[in-house]
XYZ file of C-alpha atoms in Angstrom:
785
model
C 3.606 4.469 -36.825
C 0.988 7.029 -35.998
C 1.909 10.575 -37.016
C -1.361 12.294 -36.201
C -4.020 11.946 -33.532
C -6.810 12.958 -35.786
C -7.616 13.260 -39.516
C -8.853 16.778 -38.981
C -6.992 19.666 -40.672
C -5.839 20.909 -37.246
C -2.568 19.209 -36.329
C -1.465 18.088 -32.891
C 1.841 17.381 -31.277
C 2.463 13.639 -31.772
C 5.350 12.366 -29.733
C 6.203 10.048 -32.654
C 9.341 8.354 -31.471
C 7.685 7.741 -28.070
C 4.365 6.368 -29.228
C 5.237 2.801 -28.087
C 5.854 4.171 -24.543
C 2.588 6.039 -23.980
C 1.119 3.382 -21.865
C 3.624 1.988 -19.404
C 7.150 0.595 -19.194
C 7.802 -3.175 -19.519
C 10.652 -5.339 -18.534
C 11.793 -5.784 -22.141
C 14.862 -3.815 -23.132
C 14.952 -3.878 -26.872
C 12.556 -3.095 -29.660
C 12.805 -3.704 -33.423
C 9.649 -1.711 -34.176
C 11.402 1.621 -35.009
C 10.731 4.001 -37.852
C 13.390 4.065 -40.351
C 15.760 7.024 -40.852
C 15.402 8.905 -44.162
C 17.639 7.428 -46.898
C 20.043 10.342 -47.011
C 20.790 9.965 -43.312
C 21.269 6.171 -43.247
C 24.528 4.762 -41.913
C 25.924 1.376 -41.343
C 25.153 1.764 -37.671
C 21.464 2.150 -38.230
C 21.088 -1.562 -38.770
C 21.841 -2.238 -35.107
C 18.956 -3.104 -32.782
C 18.241 0.142 -30.904
C 18.477 -0.077 -27.127
C 15.123 1.608 -26.611
C 12.706 0.038 -24.123
C 9.747 -1.601 -25.840
C 6.190 -0.793 -24.954
C 3.006 -2.701 -25.714
C -0.351 -1.094 -25.790
C -3.806 -1.667 -27.165
C -4.868 0.512 -30.105
C -7.699 1.955 -28.017
C -5.356 2.931 -25.193
C -2.910 4.497 -27.585
C -5.562 6.483 -29.423
C -7.022 7.661 -26.131
C -3.687 8.952 -25.018
C -2.984 10.643 -28.314
C -6.342 12.226 -28.305
C -5.703 13.579 -24.794
C -2.423 15.142 -26.044
C -4.247 16.532 -29.050
C -7.007 18.152 -26.958
C -4.603 19.633 -24.461
C -2.013 20.953 -26.890
C -3.615 21.660 -30.216
C -4.718 25.111 -29.172
C -1.609 25.985 -27.184
C -0.273 29.429 -28.012
C 2.696 29.512 -30.380
C 2.136 25.982 -31.753
C 1.805 26.693 -35.444
C 1.668 24.028 -38.026
C 5.296 24.624 -38.876
C 6.350 24.201 -35.267
C 4.380 21.027 -34.968
C 5.995 19.602 -38.025
C 9.421 20.706 -36.769
C 8.698 19.156 -33.319
C 7.719 15.787 -34.878
C 10.739 15.815 -37.180
C 13.120 16.614 -34.282
C 11.650 13.877 -32.193
C 12.229 11.311 -35.006
C 15.771 12.599 -35.403
C 16.490 12.263 -31.643
C 15.159 8.764 -31.681
C 17.339 7.766 -34.625
C 20.396 9.416 -33.191
C 20.174 7.493 -29.963
C 19.329 4.147 -31.601
C 22.007 4.539 -34.266
C 24.784 5.487 -31.712
C 25.506 8.729 -33.527
C 27.975 11.274 -32.072
C 26.529 12.846 -28.874
C 27.036 16.357 -30.255
C 24.302 15.581 -32.799
C 21.942 14.733 -29.869
C 22.875 18.006 -28.161
C 22.059 19.982 -31.276
C 18.661 18.193 -31.688
C 17.717 18.709 -27.992
C 18.503 22.421 -28.315
C 16.139 22.523 -31.308
C 13.494 20.822 -29.257
C 14.079 23.215 -26.341
C 13.884 26.244 -28.721
C 10.316 25.246 -29.545
C 9.343 25.750 -25.885
C 7.407 22.440 -25.745
C 9.724 20.368 -23.469
C 7.325 20.909 -20.589
C 4.699 18.866 -22.517
C 6.742 15.725 -22.214
C 5.361 13.435 -19.543
C 6.607 10.315 -17.730
C 5.796 7.903 -20.630
C 7.902 10.072 -22.891
C 10.784 11.162 -20.658
C 11.306 7.821 -18.736
C 12.555 5.804 -21.780
C 14.524 8.768 -23.147
C 16.284 9.496 -19.821
C 16.904 5.796 -19.213
C 18.504 5.278 -22.616
C 20.679 8.399 -22.313
C 21.939 7.266 -18.916
C 22.565 3.732 -20.151
C 24.385 5.139 -23.176
C 26.525 7.839 -21.451
C 27.232 6.397 -17.993
C 28.640 2.994 -18.738
C 32.170 3.434 -17.555
C 33.929 4.080 -20.075
C 32.301 2.273 -22.981
C 33.871 1.541 -26.347
C 31.149 3.571 -27.988
C 32.061 6.659 -25.819
C 35.793 6.185 -26.573
C 34.975 5.979 -30.271
C 32.920 9.217 -30.060
C 35.887 10.784 -28.253
C 38.378 9.645 -30.949
C 36.057 10.884 -33.773
C 35.935 14.286 -32.168
C 39.688 14.267 -31.536
C 40.513 13.419 -35.148
C 38.491 16.374 -36.478
C 40.000 18.730 -33.936
C 43.618 17.560 -33.836
C 44.405 15.588 -37.000
C 45.092 11.940 -37.707
C 48.500 11.699 -36.127
C 47.737 13.038 -32.651
C 47.493 10.806 -29.562
C 44.021 10.677 -27.997
C 43.528 12.782 -24.865
C 42.287 11.338 -21.587
C 38.526 10.971 -21.528
C 38.066 12.670 -18.153
C 40.363 15.569 -18.912
C 38.213 16.818 -21.819
C 34.769 16.169 -20.391
C 32.666 16.471 -17.228
C 30.943 13.133 -17.899
C 32.556 10.048 -19.399
C 33.302 11.006 -23.000
C 30.898 13.981 -23.007
C 31.508 17.703 -23.293
C 30.009 19.917 -20.525
C 27.101 21.044 -22.737
C 25.966 17.523 -23.313
C 26.489 16.669 -19.680
C 24.126 19.546 -18.857
C 21.515 18.105 -21.291
C 21.742 14.729 -19.665
C 21.273 16.265 -16.264
C 18.283 18.356 -17.396
C 16.542 15.337 -18.898
C 17.150 13.369 -15.698
C 15.608 16.200 -13.686
C 12.620 16.448 -16.035
C 12.073 12.673 -15.680
C 12.246 12.948 -11.924
C 9.586 15.615 -11.974
C 7.334 12.866 -13.431
C 8.276 10.283 -10.837
C 10.838 8.482 -12.949
C 13.925 8.107 -10.771
C 16.349 5.799 -12.585
C 18.168 8.489 -14.505
C 18.780 10.943 -11.710
C 19.846 8.181 -9.362
C 22.185 6.700 -11.939
C 23.662 10.164 -12.463
C 24.215 10.541 -8.781
C 25.785 7.122 -8.535
C 28.183 8.136 -11.302
C 29.257 11.313 -9.416
C 29.716 9.227 -6.280
C 32.023 6.841 -8.141
C 33.983 9.829 -9.473
C 34.341 11.214 -5.928
C 32.377 14.346 -6.790
C 30.208 14.982 -3.675
C 29.593 18.596 -4.775
C 27.986 17.477 -8.059
C 25.560 15.121 -6.123
C 24.578 17.923 -3.738
C 24.170 20.525 -6.532
C 21.965 18.123 -8.458
C 19.875 17.454 -5.396
C 19.516 21.105 -4.705
C 18.134 21.612 -8.231
C 15.833 18.611 -7.688
C 14.439 20.016 -4.432
C 13.833 23.340 -6.101
C 11.943 21.773 -8.992
C 10.220 18.868 -7.211
C 10.669 18.849 -3.428
C 8.174 16.812 -1.546
C 5.196 17.617 -3.715
C 2.507 14.938 -4.005
C 4.108 12.733 -1.318
C 1.455 13.636 1.303
C -1.282 12.945 -1.201
C 0.466 9.678 -2.102
C 0.417 8.573 1.443
C -3.247 9.441 1.884
C -4.055 7.397 -1.238
C -2.191 4.415 0.086
C -3.850 4.773 3.444
C -7.326 4.922 1.991
C -6.749 1.994 -0.365
C -4.387 -0.227 1.674
C -5.081 -3.850 0.944
C -5.668 -6.084 3.925
C -5.739 -3.234 6.377
C -9.018 -4.208 7.979
C -7.652 -7.683 8.890
C -4.658 -6.376 10.743
C -6.756 -5.674 13.777
C -8.094 -9.251 13.716
C -11.574 -8.045 12.834
C -12.253 -6.363 16.215
C -12.981 -2.899 14.903
C -16.574 -2.430 15.855
C -19.468 -0.513 14.347
C -17.541 2.623 13.397
C -15.795 0.783 10.603
C -19.113 0.010 8.892
C -20.528 3.503 9.354
C -17.468 5.290 7.944
C -16.422 5.855 4.363
C -13.476 4.031 2.834
C -11.048 5.956 4.995
C -11.800 3.701 7.943
C -9.095 1.316 6.765
C -6.283 3.888 7.240
C -3.019 2.546 8.523
C -0.799 4.413 11.035
C 0.519 7.552 9.425
C 4.016 6.436 8.557
C 5.744 8.887 6.134
C 6.024 7.745 2.515
C 8.953 5.579 1.441
C 8.964 5.296 -2.378
C 12.067 3.439 -3.356
C 13.295 6.003 -5.806
C 13.057 8.828 -3.238
C 14.840 6.719 -0.629
C 17.671 5.992 -3.032
C 17.842 9.692 -3.947
C 18.138 10.665 -0.282
C 20.761 7.972 0.257
C 22.859 9.419 -2.546
C 22.803 12.734 -0.702
C 23.682 11.051 2.571
C 26.628 9.353 0.876
C 27.803 12.699 -0.553
C 27.772 14.155 3.000
C 29.645 11.074 4.255
C 32.250 11.750 1.556
C 32.569 15.200 3.136
C 32.686 13.696 6.661
C 29.632 15.726 7.712
C 27.094 13.638 9.604
C 25.358 16.840 10.750
C 24.635 17.859 7.108
C 23.311 14.365 6.337
C 20.989 14.586 9.272
C 19.797 18.006 8.244
C 19.091 16.686 4.724
C 16.950 13.862 6.164
C 15.095 16.261 8.418
C 14.346 18.585 5.529
C 12.183 15.996 3.655
C 9.114 14.041 4.539
C 10.677 10.959 2.939
C 11.872 8.520 5.594
C 14.761 6.117 5.182
C 14.260 2.435 5.799
C 16.966 -0.131 6.217
C 16.025 -2.499 3.356
C 15.850 0.136 0.604
C 18.851 2.103 1.913
C 21.038 -1.046 2.138
C 20.030 -1.952 -1.401
C 21.274 1.466 -2.572
C 24.546 1.069 -0.577
C 25.248 -2.341 -2.027
C 24.666 -1.160 -5.568
C 26.183 2.337 -5.542
C 29.121 1.829 -3.236
C 30.356 -1.557 -4.298
C 33.426 0.188 -5.739
C 34.627 1.554 -2.382
C 34.525 -0.728 0.682
C 35.655 1.972 3.041
C 32.877 4.395 2.031
C 30.361 1.517 1.941
C 31.183 0.504 5.557
C 31.108 4.110 6.701
C 27.632 4.782 5.272
C 26.210 1.312 6.148
C 27.480 0.988 9.678
C 27.767 4.514 10.940
C 25.607 6.939 9.020
C 22.592 4.756 8.197
C 21.944 3.331 11.710
C 22.201 6.804 13.336
C 19.951 8.389 10.717
C 17.338 5.617 11.150
C 17.369 6.170 14.870
C 17.050 9.950 14.423
C 14.017 9.355 12.137
C 12.420 7.078 14.633
C 13.039 9.232 17.742
C 11.783 12.343 15.963
C 8.358 10.661 15.650
C 7.506 9.535 19.220
C 4.357 7.591 18.305
C 6.239 5.658 15.596
C 9.223 5.088 17.956
C 6.971 3.638 20.676
C 5.234 1.413 18.156
C 8.541 0.150 16.869
C 10.090 -0.448 20.309
C 6.947 -2.158 21.525
C 7.232 -4.680 18.674
C 10.782 -5.494 19.879
C 9.445 -6.283 23.385
C 9.819 -10.052 23.147
C 12.761 -12.435 23.862
C 13.254 -13.221 20.159
C 13.971 -9.532 19.397
C 16.440 -8.935 22.230
C 19.456 -8.551 19.893
C 17.651 -5.940 17.767
C 16.566 -4.018 20.845
C 20.113 -4.026 22.248
C 21.504 -2.751 18.897
C 18.840 -0.013 18.790
C 19.677 1.202 22.307
C 23.405 1.134 21.635
C 22.885 3.465 18.667
C 20.679 5.693 20.749
C 23.412 5.864 23.418
C 25.996 6.840 20.814
C 23.679 9.658 19.736
C 23.217 10.794 23.310
C 26.833 11.011 24.446
C 29.096 9.679 21.730
C 30.793 11.197 18.705
C 28.547 13.460 16.610
C 25.978 13.731 19.389
C 22.578 14.577 17.975
C 20.061 13.293 20.562
C 18.888 14.930 23.737
C 17.740 12.785 26.621
C 14.678 15.036 27.286
C 12.973 17.884 25.373
C 14.235 20.294 28.079
C 17.806 19.361 27.140
C 17.645 20.219 23.434
C 20.595 22.322 22.172
C 21.866 23.543 18.767
C 23.719 20.293 18.202
C 21.249 17.975 20.035
C 18.199 18.826 18.047
C 16.106 15.625 18.487
C 14.877 14.609 21.934
C 13.736 11.388 23.450
C 10.444 11.786 25.344
C 9.160 10.194 28.554
C 6.994 7.808 26.514
C 10.058 6.806 24.503
C 12.092 6.021 27.622
C 9.218 4.091 29.159
C 8.756 2.087 25.950
C 12.446 1.078 26.034
C 12.203 0.161 29.749
C 9.078 -1.916 29.113
C 10.618 -3.633 26.094
C 13.713 -4.751 28.093
C 11.590 -6.197 30.857
C 9.367 -8.000 28.312
C 12.577 -9.437 26.859
C 13.294 -10.774 30.346
C 16.452 -8.674 30.567
C 16.227 -7.066 34.056
C 19.929 -6.333 33.854
C 19.500 -4.168 30.748
C 16.428 -2.497 32.236
C 18.543 -1.670 35.247
C 21.351 -0.151 33.083
C 18.730 1.889 31.225
C 17.428 3.243 34.497
C 20.944 4.221 35.513
C 21.466 5.929 32.153
C 18.269 7.902 32.558
C 19.462 9.126 36.002
C 22.914 10.000 34.676
C 21.540 11.874 31.651
C 19.122 13.958 33.699
C 15.891 12.328 32.519
C 13.104 13.326 34.911
C 11.684 10.172 36.504
C 8.133 10.828 37.550
C 5.195 8.662 38.611
C 4.447 7.724 34.978
C 7.760 5.903 34.752
C 7.091 3.951 37.937
C 3.631 3.122 36.666
C 5.051 1.695 33.441
C 7.368 -0.489 35.517
C 4.421 -1.796 37.494
C 2.380 -2.389 34.362
C 5.094 -4.253 32.608
C 5.815 -6.490 35.604
C 2.097 -7.289 35.627
C 2.111 -8.119 31.895
C 4.969 -10.603 32.205
C 3.481 -12.153 35.336
C 6.222 -10.896 37.703
C 3.994 -10.123 40.707
C 6.978 -10.261 43.126
C 8.947 -7.667 41.065
C 5.868 -5.485 40.894
C 5.485 -5.550 44.655
C 9.195 -4.896 45.131
C 8.953 -1.910 42.760
C 5.931 -0.614 44.591
C 7.704 -0.689 47.947
C 10.884 0.940 46.518
C 8.737 3.682 44.980
C 7.150 4.431 48.351
C 10.494 4.414 50.103
C 11.790 7.058 47.651
C 8.843 9.237 48.673
C 7.015 8.996 45.310
C 3.267 9.453 45.937
C 1.289 6.983 43.762
C -1.667 8.162 41.813
C -4.769 6.264 40.714
C -3.055 4.747 37.629
C -0.229 3.507 39.796
C -2.639 1.851 42.206
C -4.462 0.282 39.248
C -1.173 -1.050 37.867
C -0.024 -2.672 41.140
C -3.431 -4.160 41.884
C -3.747 -5.600 38.328
C -0.183 -7.084 38.564
C -0.956 -8.732 41.884
C -4.212 -10.196 40.662
C -2.549 -11.588 37.485
C 0.171 -13.031 39.643
C -2.454 -14.853 41.730
C -1.987 -12.762 44.788
C -5.604 -11.585 45.342
C -5.215 -10.968 49.154
C -2.301 -8.544 48.639
C -4.200 -6.897 45.744
C -7.315 -6.344 47.882
C -5.246 -5.005 50.794
C -3.775 -2.282 48.508
C -7.232 -1.610 47.117
C -8.468 -1.006 50.660
C -5.609 1.427 51.206
C -6.709 3.288 48.089
C -10.302 3.440 49.272
C -9.226 5.109 52.497
C -7.603 7.948 50.529
C -9.415 11.171 49.816
C -11.866 10.503 47.006
C -10.429 11.260 43.522
C -13.273 11.342 41.071
C -13.001 10.783 37.349
C -12.582 8.064 34.741
C -9.341 6.789 36.258
C -11.037 5.971 39.529
C -13.872 4.152 37.746
C -11.328 2.255 35.698
C -9.568 1.039 38.856
C -12.836 -0.266 40.357
C -13.702 -1.948 37.077
C -10.277 -3.578 37.066
C -10.963 -4.972 40.526
C -14.364 -6.407 39.497
C -12.915 -7.943 36.348
C -9.938 -9.519 38.069
C -12.064 -10.888 40.958
C -14.385 -12.514 38.426
C -11.462 -13.856 36.433
C -10.461 -15.677 39.685
C -14.036 -16.824 40.260
C -14.396 -14.624 43.408
C -17.935 -13.723 42.381
C -19.140 -12.799 45.899
C -16.343 -10.278 46.433
C -16.897 -8.779 42.992
C -20.632 -8.310 43.731
C -19.758 -6.595 47.033
C -17.444 -4.217 45.236
C -20.136 -3.394 42.642
C -22.735 -2.849 45.293
C -20.372 -0.470 47.173
C -19.890 1.364 43.816
C -23.692 1.683 43.492
C -23.930 3.095 47.001
C -20.851 5.274 47.328
C -19.446 5.609 43.875
C -17.935 5.745 41.480
C -21.182 4.650 39.763
C -20.878 1.487 37.663
C -21.018 1.877 33.854
C -21.611 -0.591 30.973
C -18.076 -1.890 31.378
C -18.829 -2.914 34.970
C -22.039 -4.737 34.047
C -20.588 -6.299 30.889
C -17.856 -7.880 33.080
C -20.593 -9.725 34.947
C -22.489 -10.571 31.762
C -19.303 -12.029 30.285
C -18.563 -13.941 33.504
C -21.998 -15.677 33.548
C -21.936 -16.203 29.743
C -18.662 -18.148 29.971
C -20.416 -20.456 32.423
C -23.642 -20.492 30.460
C -25.320 -19.302 33.591
C -28.365 -17.696 32.025
C -29.967 -17.086 35.472
C -26.926 -15.048 36.408
C -27.198 -13.157 33.133
C -30.904 -12.368 33.776
C -30.132 -11.187 37.330
C -27.374 -8.865 35.996
C -29.709 -7.536 33.306
C -32.296 -6.654 35.905
C -29.753 -4.848 38.088
C -28.423 -3.094 34.958
C -31.905 -1.996 33.908
C -32.652 -0.668 37.401
C -29.495 1.424 37.141
C -30.751 2.926 33.850
C -28.735 0.889 31.347
C -30.244 -0.994 28.487
C -27.120 -2.765 27.254
C -24.877 -2.216 24.191
C -23.500 -4.248 21.323
C -21.056 -6.130 23.579
C -23.836 -7.085 25.950
C -26.026 -8.756 23.317
C -23.266 -10.280 21.269
C -21.908 -11.886 24.452
C -25.313 -13.368 25.270
C -25.794 -14.397 21.702
C -22.468 -16.254 21.617
C -23.414 -18.026 24.866
C -26.683 -19.195 23.379
C -25.014 -20.397 20.211
C -22.566 -22.470 22.212
C -25.472 -24.357 23.699
C -26.574 -25.142 20.209
C -29.745 -23.068 20.486
C -31.100 -22.579 16.967
C -33.414 -19.795 18.220
C -30.562 -17.717 19.586
C -31.244 -14.749 17.270
C -34.946 -14.635 18.083
C -34.227 -14.949 21.810
C -31.727 -12.049 21.816
C -34.019 -9.846 19.740
C -36.925 -10.585 22.149
C -34.637 -9.913 25.103
C -33.668 -6.520 23.576
C -37.374 -5.723 23.212
C -38.039 -6.725 26.828
C -35.142 -4.566 28.036
C -36.600 -1.654 26.119
C -33.523 -1.331 23.927
C -33.930 1.360 21.327
C -32.902 -0.604 18.291
C -31.588 1.240 15.244
C -29.860 0.271 12.070
C -26.413 0.955 13.589
C -27.045 -1.552 16.417
C -28.478 -4.159 14.090
C -25.627 -3.665 11.605
C -23.042 -4.079 14.395
C -24.581 -7.281 15.606
C -24.714 -8.700 12.054
C -21.131 -7.697 11.377
C -19.964 -9.226 14.586
C -21.508 -12.571 13.695
C -20.056 -12.565 10.234
C -16.636 -11.814 11.701
C -16.999 -14.769 14.049
C -17.165 -16.725 10.812
C -18.931 -19.941 11.781
C -21.922 -21.442 9.968
C -24.156 -20.831 13.026
C -22.995 -17.257 13.181
C -23.797 -16.784 9.509
C -27.308 -18.127 10.036
C -27.852 -15.790 12.957
C -26.652 -12.824 10.866
C -29.180 -13.743 8.142
C -31.980 -14.021 10.702
C -31.113 -10.556 12.032
C -31.093 -9.138 8.528
C -34.498 -10.616 7.933
C -35.691 -9.083 11.155
C -34.468 -5.705 10.052
C -36.239 -6.054 6.745
C -39.533 -6.612 8.610
C -38.940 -3.672 10.949
C -40.460 -0.632 9.354
C -38.800 1.662 11.865
C -35.306 0.291 11.444
C -34.951 -1.014 7.847
C -31.503 -2.051 6.650
C -29.516 0.547 4.770
C -26.854 0.242 2.063
C -24.269 0.140 4.937
C -25.960 -2.953 6.388
C -26.024 -4.769 3.059
C -22.409 -3.756 2.361
C -21.426 -5.326 5.707
C -23.219 -8.578 4.702
C -21.735 -8.694 1.236
C -18.226 -8.088 2.575
C -18.764 -10.679 5.343
C -19.575 -13.381 2.712
C -15.998 -13.353 1.532
C -14.655 -14.029 5.028
C -16.538 -17.372 5.018
C -13.927 -19.679 3.483
C -16.099 -22.691 4.344
C -18.919 -21.680 2.088
C -19.249 -23.331 -1.341
C -18.554 -20.823 -4.088
C -21.806 -21.620 -5.891
C -23.783 -21.110 -2.641
C -21.983 -17.846 -2.078
C -22.781 -16.658 -5.506
C -26.430 -17.506 -5.066
C -26.704 -15.775 -1.692
C -24.848 -12.791 -3.047
C -27.360 -12.532 -5.903
C -30.201 -12.663 -3.457
C -28.749 -9.872 -1.343
C -28.222 -7.671 -4.393
C -31.813 -8.339 -5.439
C -33.031 -7.302 -1.974
C -31.012 -4.106 -2.246
C -32.650 -3.286 -5.587
C -36.080 -4.187 -4.279
C -35.708 -1.555 -1.561
C -34.592 1.010 -4.059
C -31.152 1.298 -2.497
C -27.956 1.679 -4.416
C -24.364 1.253 -3.515
C -22.154 4.307 -3.577
C -18.442 4.650 -4.245
C -17.356 4.023 -0.616
C -19.416 0.799 -0.600
C -17.865 -0.409 -3.815
C -14.371 0.302 -2.396
C -15.115 -1.895 0.628
C -16.532 -4.619 -1.679
C -13.518 -4.575 -3.959
C -11.182 -4.817 -0.970
C -13.175 -7.658 0.532
C -13.142 -9.657 -2.728
C -9.455 -9.154 -3.343
C -8.238 -9.684 0.193
C -10.006 -12.682 1.541
C -8.979 -16.132 0.296
C -12.278 -17.150 -1.334
C -11.511 -18.781 -4.681
C -13.912 -16.668 -6.802
C -13.024 -13.369 -5.132
C -11.223 -11.986 -8.165
C -14.106 -12.805 -10.466
C -16.580 -11.055 -8.150
C -14.320 -8.053 -7.841
C -14.285 -7.763 -11.605
C -18.073 -8.061 -11.596
C -18.381 -5.144 -9.213
C -15.922 -3.224 -11.398
C -18.017 -3.849 -14.475
C -21.166 -2.757 -12.430
C -19.509 0.466 -11.508
C -18.782 1.164 -15.138
C -22.250 0.308 -16.204
C -23.726 2.627 -13.600
C -21.197 5.297 -14.671
C -19.865 5.639 -11.125
C -16.556 7.631 -11.428
C -13.496 5.502 -11.022
C -11.073 7.700 -9.113
C -7.405 7.132 -8.265
C -8.301 5.342 -5.043
C -10.452 2.859 -7.003
C -7.669 2.013 -9.365
C -5.239 1.683 -6.464
C -7.530 -0.814 -4.733
C -7.935 -2.831 -7.941
C -4.325 -2.892 -8.925
C -3.011 -3.516 -5.437
C -5.455 -6.327 -4.910
C -4.609 -7.979 -8.241
C -0.971 -7.600 -7.411
C -1.623 -9.138 -3.976
C -3.263 -12.101 -5.782
C -0.631 -12.442 -8.456
C -3.216 -11.931 -11.256
C -0.772 -10.444 -13.685
C -2.805 -10.822 -16.919
C -5.879 -9.218 -15.416
C -3.740 -6.497 -13.802
C -2.184 -5.727 -17.228
C -5.610 -5.264 -18.709
C -6.719 -3.055 -15.839
C -3.656 -0.862 -16.383
C -4.621 -0.359 -19.995
C -8.161 0.361 -19.166
C -7.078 2.913 -16.598
C -5.039 4.795 -19.169
C -7.814 4.511 -21.703
C -10.210 6.105 -19.189
C -8.040 9.229 -19.076
C -6.325 8.512 -15.730
C -2.614 9.305 -15.866
C -1.199 7.881 -12.605
C 1.469 9.490 -10.449
C 3.151 8.649 -7.203
C 2.086 5.494 -5.448
C -0.409 4.585 -8.115
C 2.298 4.844 -10.784
C 4.621 2.705 -8.707
C 1.949 -0.036 -8.657
C 1.850 0.144 -12.454
C 5.618 -0.354 -12.544
C 5.442 -3.269 -10.131
C 2.812 -4.968 -12.282
C 4.843 -4.276 -15.501
C 7.970 -5.781 -13.899
C 6.134 -8.567 -12.099
C 7.343 -7.445 -8.678
C 5.013 -8.866 -6.053
C 4.566 -7.014 -2.767
């Protein structure tokens, strides 16, 4: 066992008994690789296998960690050689005391010695996690024979051989422990939680819950919030957002040029608050304590005071584990407190609430939607009311308000679930609760009827709205016209459109959007002549057509491979001062490819020149990226031709962004032979070098994601090649880099490689925390996803 980090005369703090844990925890529970106790302190118990978690590490990783400790602490004030020796000796004694099952008072005395040295703050996660876990396992197993034996030993010394043993709980605050040792266990659990190790503090809270001591849970949580609070959680979420694996595929690849021109942050997911499992379980322990006190309001306040958000899966796991001893309390927390707190969390974040409710807007999710609304209703006018129906109705007790967009989302979801009856009840509830029903609510009704193809209902809603004296605005007209077109009632739609045209002119984007909707829907029904008439009226009287207008006609003719119609539209568009955009030319390109035209790329580039399009690298890159996202072999060939054209264009040469788009696109092509891919990739890299370009950290992040997300069989190998290239070029590997690598390898189930990456991360001097540390634990414990 290493006792020193260096052979220099200057000594360092070596956490001797924890050296095997300096890298990361593993699933194994026992270790036989422990330093022996000095001969004069041996006992028959010392031959037992110690219940100390084992830890594997490479020598290089261990030495790197020890060197870091040496560099940081060797010159710390007050750390004399004697203190260092005393620290190391005390650590060895603590380790032996735990492994040999010695009396807990001995541990208390040793911890006090360690505390007196003023070096406890130097213990990190790798040191505190195994210590706290072992202490909790040792002292919280209810009531263990070891604890009873400790209790008897202490009783004999205090009371004599002939006395009956006292009740364990009467003489201690924790099972078999005196208050001083209980305090020590709590302090170590708190210290471990400061380093993102949650097992000990959660186990301690579970114990207090079993003992019916809600106050102890709340006192411990108060100390935790004072010491830790919500620190690092915002940063954790940003790290996960930046490095989220698979994020760019969630939008089905339709993200446009901006994704390629941005840094790695373009793959951010919606800003949902962080939900690390340990923090969720900690919060659920507090909720349970408040439930024991019959105080829903206090539980709600506790949840509102932290950025951590509950989720049903993790919360239920805690309930099943911690409350299995008390069915009444378990049902109370599971079926009353948790659903209401989840609803409060959702409603307090309108954007998240709308997103969630929208996902429930299909017949398969009707039961979940009904359950959600029943819980909302109980919060609006049931026991423990905590929801207000509108922000204007917030009170001291109803502190969280539904918004208009929330009500409209619910209304829309019920209609999409084909439950008009429930939508009607919802409307009645809104009226009864005083929710202001304005034109936006009517518009959502019209929009939803249109989306589900209920043109008759949309028309009935429109007429009812008019009878009630509600004056429709442009968006309402647009909604009813679109609903009627989609329901195959073009005559009624055009009649209402003519009514709108007779109104006083309302300029702005909404008016233009309505006209574009009419053109689009007429073309969708093959009413080309009427659509042209509308466009010509727009050109004469306004609102003036924009690229959306002209692209609707381009798309119409492209679907029919009517290139004469495309040419006519291009001339009209050019006369109006428009030269086309990415959508224009990708649409034309796709139409040419469908005809089997092998010169499609050349024809489109020539057309762009003829139209006077000001080509730049952004336009080129977008066209290339679009073709690679289409994913066909013909699309790939077109992309390569466009890249070659860029390379010949002195005014618009490709940049590292262009080449990054191409390299990432290769890994979407599952049809390509791996050997061919490798060869093409090597050619692209050679062209990058030939131009004197070099990839930066954002580009490497995109490439690592591409290799590790897409299903190409050699993706992992290429990701490792990029990783080695980054090291060779001495590009700094930051936390985001490691997160991408580890999350990707976890996603692929490449455990052996992931283990090696973890060791290399520690050896590089990175000490993970938060979400990155949780990835390390997932890899160590082989927890996928």
